[in-house]
mmCIF file of C-alpha atoms in Angstrom:
data_model
loop_
_atom_site.group_PDB
_atom_site.id
_atom_site.type_symbol
_atom_site.label_atom_id
_atom_site.label_comp_id
_atom_site.label_asym_id
_atom_site.label_seq_id
_atom_site.Cartn_x
_atom_site.Cartn_y
_atom_site.Cartn_z
ATOM 1 C CA UNK U 24 -32.080 18.633 -161.275
ATOM 2 C CA UNK U 25 -33.466 20.951 -164.186
ATOM 3 C CA UNK U 26 -34.040 20.017 -167.266
ATOM 4 C CA UNK U 27 -32.239 20.682 -170.048
ATOM 5 C CA UNK U 28 -33.961 23.865 -171.827
ATOM 6 C CA UNK U 29 -33.413 23.306 -175.982
ATOM 7 C CA UNK U 30 -33.506 25.664 -178.098
ATOM 8 C CA UNK U 31 -35.226 25.233 -181.152
ATOM 9 C CA UNK U 32 -32.815 25.467 -184.560
ATOM 10 C CA UNK U 33 -34.863 26.542 -187.679
ATOM 11 C CA UNK U 34 -34.235 24.414 -190.890
ATOM 12 C CA UNK U 35 -33.205 26.858 -193.633
ATOM 13 C CA UNK U 36 -32.877 26.845 -197.240
ATOM 14 C CA UNK U 37 -29.744 27.025 -197.549
ATOM 15 C CA UNK U 38 -29.283 24.023 -194.578
ATOM 16 C CA UNK U 39 -28.831 23.648 -191.094
ATOM 17 C CA UNK U 40 -26.030 22.670 -189.612
ATOM 18 C CA UNK U 41 -27.042 21.262 -185.822
ATOM 19 C CA UNK U 42 -25.804 21.832 -182.663
ATOM 20 C CA UNK U 43 -26.393 19.021 -180.733
ATOM 21 C CA UNK U 44 -26.036 19.043 -176.383
ATOM 22 C CA UNK U 45 -26.072 16.288 -173.775
ATOM 23 C CA UNK U 46 -29.351 16.168 -171.957
ATOM 24 C CA UNK U 47 -29.417 16.349 -168.136
ATOM 25 C CA UNK U 48 -30.463 13.447 -166.241
ATOM 26 C CA UNK U 49 -33.481 14.481 -165.110
ATOM 27 C CA UNK U 50 -34.465 14.929 -169.309
ATOM 28 C CA UNK U 51 -34.981 18.039 -171.466
ATOM 29 C CA UNK U 52 -37.759 20.348 -171.934
ATOM 30 C CA UNK U 53 -38.605 22.436 -175.329
ATOM 31 C CA UNK U 54 -41.052 25.019 -176.337
ATOM 32 C CA UNK U 55 -43.383 22.958 -179.425
ATOM 33 C CA UNK U 56 -45.740 25.166 -181.708
ATOM 34 C CA UNK U 57 -46.039 21.809 -183.382
ATOM 35 C CA UNK U 58 -43.114 22.307 -185.687
ATOM 36 C CA UNK U 59 -40.355 20.833 -183.830
ATOM 37 C CA UNK U 60 -38.761 17.029 -183.683
ATOM 38 C CA UNK U 61 -36.215 16.162 -181.332
ATOM 39 C CA UNK U 62 -33.130 14.226 -182.959
ATOM 40 C CA UNK U 63 -31.753 11.639 -180.837
ATOM 41 C CA UNK U 64 -28.588 10.357 -180.774
ATOM 42 C CA UNK U 65 -27.474 7.256 -179.224
ATOM 43 C CA UNK U 66 -23.406 7.304 -179.107
ATOM 44 C CA UNK U 67 -23.785 4.516 -176.429
ATOM 45 C CA UNK U 68 -23.019 0.852 -176.281
ATOM 46 C CA UNK U 69 -26.788 0.186 -174.821
ATOM 47 C CA UNK U 70 -30.035 1.009 -175.915
ATOM 48 C CA UNK U 71 -31.785 3.674 -174.080
ATOM 49 C CA UNK U 72 -35.141 4.414 -173.539
ATOM 50 C CA UNK U 73 -36.950 7.673 -174.313
ATOM 51 C CA UNK U 74 -40.718 8.965 -172.465
ATOM 52 C CA UNK U 75 -42.777 11.319 -173.911
ATOM 53 C CA UNK U 76 -44.333 12.446 -171.307
ATOM 54 C CA UNK U 77 -47.992 13.193 -171.758
ATOM 55 C CA UNK U 78 -48.816 16.834 -170.157
ATOM 56 C CA UNK U 79 -52.868 16.610 -169.911
ATOM 57 C CA UNK U 80 -54.988 13.790 -167.994
ATOM 58 C CA UNK U 81 -58.923 12.129 -169.278
ATOM 59 C CA UNK U 82 -61.453 13.088 -166.482
ATOM 60 C CA UNK U 83 -58.838 13.276 -163.752
ATOM 61 C CA UNK U 84 -56.790 9.926 -164.580
ATOM 62 C CA UNK U 85 -52.924 10.219 -165.934
ATOM 63 C CA UNK U 86 -52.187 8.573 -169.149
ATOM 64 C CA UNK U 87 -49.146 6.820 -169.858
ATOM 65 C CA UNK U 88 -46.748 8.406 -171.814
ATOM 66 C CA UNK U 89 -45.280 6.717 -174.787
ATOM 67 C CA UNK U 90 -41.558 5.508 -175.025
ATOM 68 C CA UNK U 91 -38.970 4.467 -177.543
ATOM 69 C CA UNK U 92 -36.037 2.390 -177.447
ATOM 70 C CA UNK U 93 -33.070 3.605 -179.483
ATOM 71 C CA UNK U 94 -30.718 1.079 -179.826
ATOM 72 C CA UNK U 95 -27.065 1.340 -179.347
ATOM 73 C CA UNK U 96 -25.300 3.634 -181.995
ATOM 74 C CA UNK U 97 -28.532 4.453 -183.396
ATOM 75 C CA UNK U 98 -30.366 7.683 -184.046
ATOM 76 C CA UNK U 99 -34.083 8.789 -184.000
ATOM 77 C CA UNK U 100 -36.655 11.613 -184.746
ATOM 78 C CA UNK U 101 -39.701 12.411 -181.869
ATOM 79 C CA UNK U 102 -42.386 14.782 -183.109
ATOM 80 C CA UNK U 103 -43.808 16.599 -184.529
ATOM 81 C CA UNK U 104 -45.720 16.936 -180.931
ATOM 82 C CA UNK U 105 -49.439 18.014 -180.205
ATOM 83 C CA UNK U 106 -51.065 19.662 -177.307
ATOM 84 C CA UNK U 107 -51.338 16.341 -175.643
ATOM 85 C CA UNK U 108 -47.738 16.988 -174.405
ATOM 86 C CA UNK U 109 -48.080 20.779 -173.624
ATOM 87 C CA UNK U 110 -47.147 20.137 -169.924
ATOM 88 C CA UNK U 111 -49.648 22.131 -167.509
ATOM 89 C CA UNK U 112 -48.797 25.707 -166.674
ATOM 90 C CA UNK U 113 -45.976 24.833 -169.348
ATOM 91 C CA UNK U 114 -46.845 27.654 -172.050
ATOM 92 C CA UNK U 115 -46.314 25.271 -175.043
ATOM 93 C CA UNK U 116 -43.667 23.041 -172.892
ATOM 94 C CA UNK U 117 -42.950 19.209 -173.779
ATOM 95 C CA UNK U 118 -40.913 17.559 -171.867
ATOM 96 C CA UNK U 119 -38.985 14.031 -172.289
ATOM 97 C CA UNK U 120 -37.172 11.815 -170.346
ATOM 98 C CA UNK U 121 -34.199 9.004 -170.972
ATOM 99 C CA UNK U 122 -33.146 6.230 -169.098
ATOM 100 C CA UNK U 123 -29.473 7.121 -169.239
ATOM 101 C CA UNK U 124 -27.673 9.876 -170.909
ATOM 102 C CA UNK U 125 -23.810 8.974 -171.022
ATOM 103 C CA UNK U 126 -23.009 9.466 -174.757
ATOM 104 C CA UNK U 127 -26.287 10.761 -175.680
ATOM 105 C CA UNK U 128 -26.423 14.063 -177.580
ATOM 106 C CA UNK U 129 -30.143 16.103 -178.478
ATOM 107 C CA UNK U 130 -31.193 18.650 -180.610
ATOM 108 C CA UNK U 131 -34.744 20.084 -180.672
ATOM 109 C CA UNK U 132 -35.117 20.896 -184.852
ATOM 110 C CA UNK U 133 -37.693 22.924 -186.775
ATOM 111 C CA UNK U 134 -39.427 23.947 -189.286
#
């Protein structure tokens, strides 16, 4: 399955009404210049785990990607993302995985 590619939505002085999408089971990808954040809304009755995929290795060794729990009915912001999250050959592309996507929506917001 392909990841859902998110387009950053820019904040504006006059306001931003963000558009949210349901992520694919494979997760999402977003281009990051260091000014993007990911907003995750968990509308399900169970908590979910969000994994921010580290794209770098240290001396050839994989680094454990950080995870966070978003409680049932809760929302959480992630980012901005530094170069450690850039995927190899991904041109500033960040990957984020979800333990479940039912009743979950996301938006990429940019300053």
